[in-house]
Amino acid sequence: MFPTPDLSHLTRNDYNQIYEPDADSFLLLDALELKLNEILEQKPFIIFEFGSGSGLITTFVAKHFCLTSCLFFAIDINPYACYSTKRTFQQNNLHKKHCLNIIQCNLADPLIDRLSSKVDLILFNPPYVPTETSDVKEVIERTYAGGKQGIEVIEKAIEQASRLLSSKGLFYMVALEENNFDTLKELANQVGLNIDIILKRRTLIERLFVVQFQRK
Amino acid sequence: MLTSNILKGVTRGFPLKIKADKMEHISVDYNRDFIARIIPRIEYDALRAAVNDLGLNESLPEAMSETLQQDDEFLKTMHKVLLEYEVEEGELICPETGRKFPISKGIPNMLLQETEVS
């Protein structure tokens, strides 16, 4: 089992502004570890994380899934998250080996054309909690508010992933049972992606799972 | 990272102009393979324009030939230009609309306002 990246530089104050890694974050790490060989075989070069938050996932991937220097893009709508991602990457000494580009934006909006069909690995721990709308004011709410069925943002991410992924590219995402796997499958099929469940976990309050998307 | 220059701002505005108020020079381990892999994906002219915008004291040849892509000196210069200059504070500017995207702590803010979403 790979050790979790060092997050000691982040404080309670930081977690008032950004998403504090939780069961869902660690489930994604575990799922990636399960898929280590498959991912390593692809030799990912361009890696994209939607909503990087503390930077945990990007840092973990950089540390254990990249044998050579890679090009990372980490985005978040929350500027504190962007800065935290930068700090976490540096705290774990990955900035000298890899190239990390952090942008404050909504999913891949400013990059979608230039990175079309070029991304080898996409990662997303989305705001998946069903809420009335995902268009919420408080920054901290946006870390979990998923709108109708909890999938407003997920739907857009899947559509963008279908444009970004390279031919053998892989997209890993965390979801909640309420997001409904059949709905996710429908969304994937609509854009020509296959979807499989990689890992499931039940916590006291949630039933989580991680899915893998790839081109048909 | 200078590579953020290869981003696209709005529908047709590429490349974005860069204005730097504060630049940083950082030291990154040279990795020949990484640079060789990245170079074909870069819009070379856009990169030259960026280097010019920023007034960097680096001379890049006018065109990038196949032979040049194997040349160690060239690769080392590209490494320096792409990875070792960071715009800490500044702006990315759309050449088409003039829209400015501020850069703070090395991170550009490219969130669109509600009025800008088509």
XYZ file of C-alpha atoms in Angstrom:
334
model
C 0.000 0.000 0.000
C 1.402 3.341 -1.013
C 1.686 5.930 1.738
C -0.634 8.918 1.599
C 1.075 12.113 0.484
C 2.226 14.481 3.186
C -0.532 16.965 4.019
C 1.026 18.287 7.213
C 1.346 21.764 5.738
C -2.471 22.094 5.601
C -4.254 23.326 8.720
C -7.790 23.569 10.064
C -7.837 27.065 8.597
C -7.111 25.686 5.133
C -9.885 23.103 5.500
C -12.374 25.882 6.110
C -11.759 26.927 2.528
C -11.031 23.647 0.747
C -12.306 20.085 0.821
C -10.632 18.039 3.537
C -9.695 14.598 2.186
C -12.235 12.068 3.338
C -13.380 8.492 2.660
C -14.143 9.352 -0.958
C -10.648 10.753 -1.554
C -9.007 7.683 -0.062
C -11.302 5.365 -1.981
C -10.037 6.944 -5.189
C -6.431 6.447 -4.074
C -7.168 2.780 -3.306
C -8.872 2.311 -6.669
C -5.890 3.801 -8.474
C -3.577 1.473 -6.589
C -5.693 -1.474 -7.675
C -5.217 -0.337 -11.239
C -1.522 0.389 -10.869
C -0.319 -2.065 -13.473
C -2.939 -1.120 -16.038
C -2.111 2.548 -15.597
C 1.659 2.040 -15.663
C 1.307 0.039 -18.858
C -0.272 3.077 -20.537
C 2.708 5.198 -19.508
C 0.548 8.280 -18.956
C 2.255 11.513 -19.935
C -0.483 14.136 -19.726
C -2.583 13.880 -16.576
C -5.579 16.051 -15.700
C -7.404 16.397 -12.404
C -10.807 18.075 -12.202
C -11.306 19.784 -8.853
C -7.956 19.022 -7.259
C -8.855 20.447 -3.807
C -5.949 19.843 -1.447
C -3.888 18.355 -4.275
C -3.911 14.905 -2.675
C -4.817 12.899 -5.777
C -2.534 14.698 -8.230
C 0.338 14.419 -5.766
C -0.324 10.711 -5.197
C -0.360 9.994 -8.913
C 2.803 12.021 -9.527
C 4.563 10.163 -6.770
C 3.630 6.576 -7.643
C 2.329 6.334 -11.197
C 4.905 8.270 -13.150
C 8.223 6.628 -13.715
C 9.402 9.545 -15.825
C 8.566 13.255 -15.768
C 4.969 13.985 -16.679
C 2.814 16.981 -17.533
C 0.048 17.622 -15.016
C -2.949 19.910 -15.190
C -4.867 20.474 -11.977
C -7.868 22.743 -11.959
C -10.324 23.993 -9.397
C -12.891 26.791 -9.267
C -11.719 27.554 -5.753
C -8.553 29.689 -5.687
C -7.614 28.381 -2.229
C -7.719 24.875 -3.604
C -5.482 25.899 -6.505
C -2.917 27.307 -4.151
C -3.205 24.322 -1.784
C -2.591 21.956 -4.679
C 0.591 23.867 -5.505
C 1.735 23.692 -1.884
C 0.993 19.973 -1.545
C 2.878 19.174 -4.736
C 5.864 21.129 -3.433
C 5.617 19.719 0.089
C 6.008 16.252 -1.443
C 8.955 17.359 -3.564
C 7.400 16.641 -6.905
C 7.831 20.071 -8.448
C 11.398 19.404 -9.445
C 10.584 16.263 -11.359
C 7.178 16.970 -12.896
C 5.577 19.922 -14.632
C 2.371 20.964 -12.864
C 0.094 23.581 -14.353
C -2.610 24.823 -12.032
C -5.503 26.863 -13.336
C -8.499 28.336 -11.591
C -11.383 27.519 -13.900
C -14.469 25.394 -14.415
C -13.506 21.846 -15.418
C -11.461 21.928 -18.628
C -13.166 24.969 -20.168
C -10.070 26.944 -21.240
C -8.121 23.854 -22.284
C -10.614 21.637 -24.043
C -9.576 22.486 -27.588
C -5.821 22.476 -27.091
C -5.870 19.206 -25.122
C -8.388 17.411 -27.300
C -7.538 13.679 -27.509
C -4.277 14.251 -25.651
C -5.003 13.392 -22.023
C -3.878 9.967 -20.835
C -5.302 10.033 -17.326
C -8.172 12.037 -15.866
C -9.066 12.058 -12.182
C -12.166 13.407 -10.497
C -13.594 13.294 -7.012
C -16.668 15.338 -7.826
C -19.261 17.252 -5.856
C -21.747 14.361 -5.911
C -24.193 15.084 -3.108
C -27.708 15.582 -4.437
C -28.740 19.152 -3.717
C -31.338 21.475 -5.196
C -28.796 23.003 -7.508
C -25.045 22.874 -7.948
C -24.989 26.598 -8.521
C -24.321 27.508 -4.907
C -22.761 30.661 -3.538
C -20.498 29.464 -0.738
C -17.188 28.200 -2.031
C -17.101 25.393 0.510
C -20.573 24.255 -0.626
C -19.339 23.872 -4.161
C -17.022 21.127 -3.000
C -19.976 18.806 -2.465
C -23.127 20.239 -4.053
C -23.936 18.085 -7.047
C -27.350 19.453 -7.975
C -30.077 17.172 -9.321
C -29.336 13.544 -8.522
C -25.894 14.868 -7.600
C -24.724 14.712 -11.184
C -24.886 18.168 -12.747
C -21.132 18.605 -12.696
C -20.473 14.919 -13.387
C -22.477 15.107 -16.603
C -20.312 17.936 -17.903
C -17.124 16.204 -16.793
C -18.024 13.025 -18.673
C -18.737 14.994 -21.824
C -15.445 16.851 -21.565
C -13.525 13.675 -20.783
C -14.837 12.128 -23.981
C -13.099 14.925 -25.871
C -9.929 15.047 -23.822
C -9.046 11.363 -23.558
C -6.337 9.932 -25.769
C -7.198 6.683 -27.549
C -6.094 4.504 -24.603
C -6.713 7.176 -21.977
C -8.399 6.368 -18.658
C -10.761 8.470 -16.524
C -11.336 7.562 -12.859
C -14.151 9.109 -10.876
C -15.768 8.684 -7.469
C -19.548 8.458 -7.256
C -22.331 7.893 -4.747
C -25.041 5.266 -5.034
C -27.574 8.086 -5.344
C -25.838 9.208 -8.516
C -27.192 5.987 -10.029
C -24.787 3.840 -11.989
C -27.295 3.308 -14.786
C -27.528 7.059 -15.318
C -23.734 7.280 -15.425
C -23.664 4.413 -17.905
C -26.199 6.219 -20.070
C -24.142 9.409 -19.976
C -20.990 7.464 -20.858
C -22.628 5.658 -23.755
C -23.957 8.913 -25.162
C -20.390 10.127 -25.641
C -18.850 6.854 -26.743
C -17.257 5.791 -23.466
C -17.250 2.458 -21.671
C -17.749 2.471 -17.928
C -16.838 -0.098 -15.269
C -17.018 -0.149 -11.511
C -13.553 -0.624 -10.055
C -14.156 -0.453 -6.329
C -17.015 -0.034 -3.891
C -17.017 0.999 -0.276
C -19.677 1.509 2.321
C -19.143 4.035 5.078
C -21.535 4.755 7.939
C -23.413 7.289 5.884
C -22.576 6.693 2.230
C -22.257 3.967 -0.355
C -19.411 5.010 -2.618
C -17.885 3.544 -5.718
C -15.148 4.359 -8.190
C -15.703 4.042 -11.928
C -13.312 3.840 -14.842
C -14.202 5.348 -18.194
C -12.379 4.671 -21.438
C -13.055 5.021 -25.132
C -15.067 2.290 -26.729
C 4.698 27.759 -15.851
C 5.314 29.057 -19.274
C 3.436 26.079 -20.654
C 0.233 27.714 -19.437
C 0.725 29.995 -22.392
C -0.439 27.227 -24.678
C -3.900 27.461 -23.149
C -6.802 28.938 -25.000
C -8.930 31.634 -23.413
C -12.101 32.109 -25.398
C -13.436 30.613 -28.588
C -10.882 31.893 -31.042
C -8.430 33.799 -28.944
C -5.134 32.006 -29.203
C -2.450 32.516 -28.218
C -3.054 34.568 -25.125
C -0.653 37.417 -24.557
C 1.244 37.392 -21.300
C 1.968 40.407 -19.165
C 4.154 39.755 -16.156
C 4.331 42.002 -13.123
C 6.435 39.561 -11.186
C 8.470 36.715 -12.616
C 10.277 34.001 -10.787
C 13.127 31.880 -11.886
C 12.985 28.370 -10.489
C 15.321 25.462 -10.837
C 13.914 22.258 -12.330
C 15.888 19.081 -13.049
C 16.613 18.818 -16.747
C 14.938 15.818 -18.306
C 15.786 15.439 -21.977
C 13.015 12.912 -22.657
C 10.362 15.116 -21.149
C 11.374 18.115 -23.229
C 11.659 16.027 -26.393
C 8.144 14.711 -25.756
C 6.612 18.073 -25.029
C 8.111 20.033 -27.893
C 5.944 18.570 -30.684
C 2.862 19.613 -28.726
C 3.848 23.217 -28.374
C 2.779 25.935 -30.753
C 6.305 27.114 -31.357
C 5.345 30.517 -32.717
C 3.125 31.137 -29.704
C 6.033 30.270 -27.437
C 8.354 32.683 -29.245
C 5.717 35.395 -28.948
C 5.464 34.700 -25.213
C 9.205 34.882 -24.742
C 9.075 38.193 -26.570
C 6.102 39.501 -24.524
C 8.003 38.780 -21.357
C 11.253 40.274 -22.569
C 13.190 37.162 -21.614
C 16.820 37.158 -22.520
C 16.585 33.924 -24.440
C 17.031 33.535 -28.146
C 14.869 30.969 -29.846
C 15.432 30.151 -33.513
C 12.743 31.342 -35.890
C 11.612 27.853 -36.809
C 11.866 24.473 -35.170
C 13.189 21.828 -37.531
C 13.471 18.057 -37.013
C 17.232 18.328 -36.546
C 16.815 21.128 -34.051
C 14.510 18.935 -31.973
C 17.461 16.597 -31.410
C 19.937 19.351 -30.625
C 20.970 19.356 -26.946
C 21.582 23.101 -26.772
C 18.144 23.807 -28.171
C 16.506 21.316 -25.809
C 18.245 22.874 -22.844
C 17.035 26.327 -23.869
C 13.495 24.984 -24.282
C 13.725 23.418 -20.821
C 14.704 26.756 -19.371
C 12.016 28.686 -21.194
C 9.183 26.213 -20.594
C 9.855 25.150 -17.049
C 12.143 27.541 -15.269
C 10.376 30.843 -15.759
C 7.233 31.332 -13.786
C 4.884 34.299 -13.943
C 4.000 34.830 -10.298
C 1.834 37.895 -10.795
C 0.520 39.225 -14.088
C -2.145 38.702 -16.720
C -3.084 36.593 -19.693
C -4.795 38.716 -22.321
C -7.092 37.541 -25.073
C -5.827 38.924 -28.387
C -9.351 38.944 -29.775
C -11.407 40.546 -27.007
C -8.807 42.117 -24.752
C -10.280 40.178 -21.827
C -7.734 39.894 -19.039
C -7.216 36.788 -16.936
C -5.265 37.657 -13.808
C -2.377 35.495 -12.640
C -1.799 35.344 -8.912
C 0.794 33.182 -7.093
C 1.538 31.571 -10.432
C -2.090 30.532 -10.956
C -4.191 32.075 -13.735
C -7.868 32.710 -13.011
C -9.805 31.715 -16.090
C -13.281 31.505 -14.582
C -15.845 33.038 -16.868
C -18.357 35.497 -15.477
C -22.008 34.644 -15.973
C -22.284 37.242 -18.695
C -19.479 35.609 -20.658
C -20.927 32.122 -20.802
C -22.553 31.682 -24.199
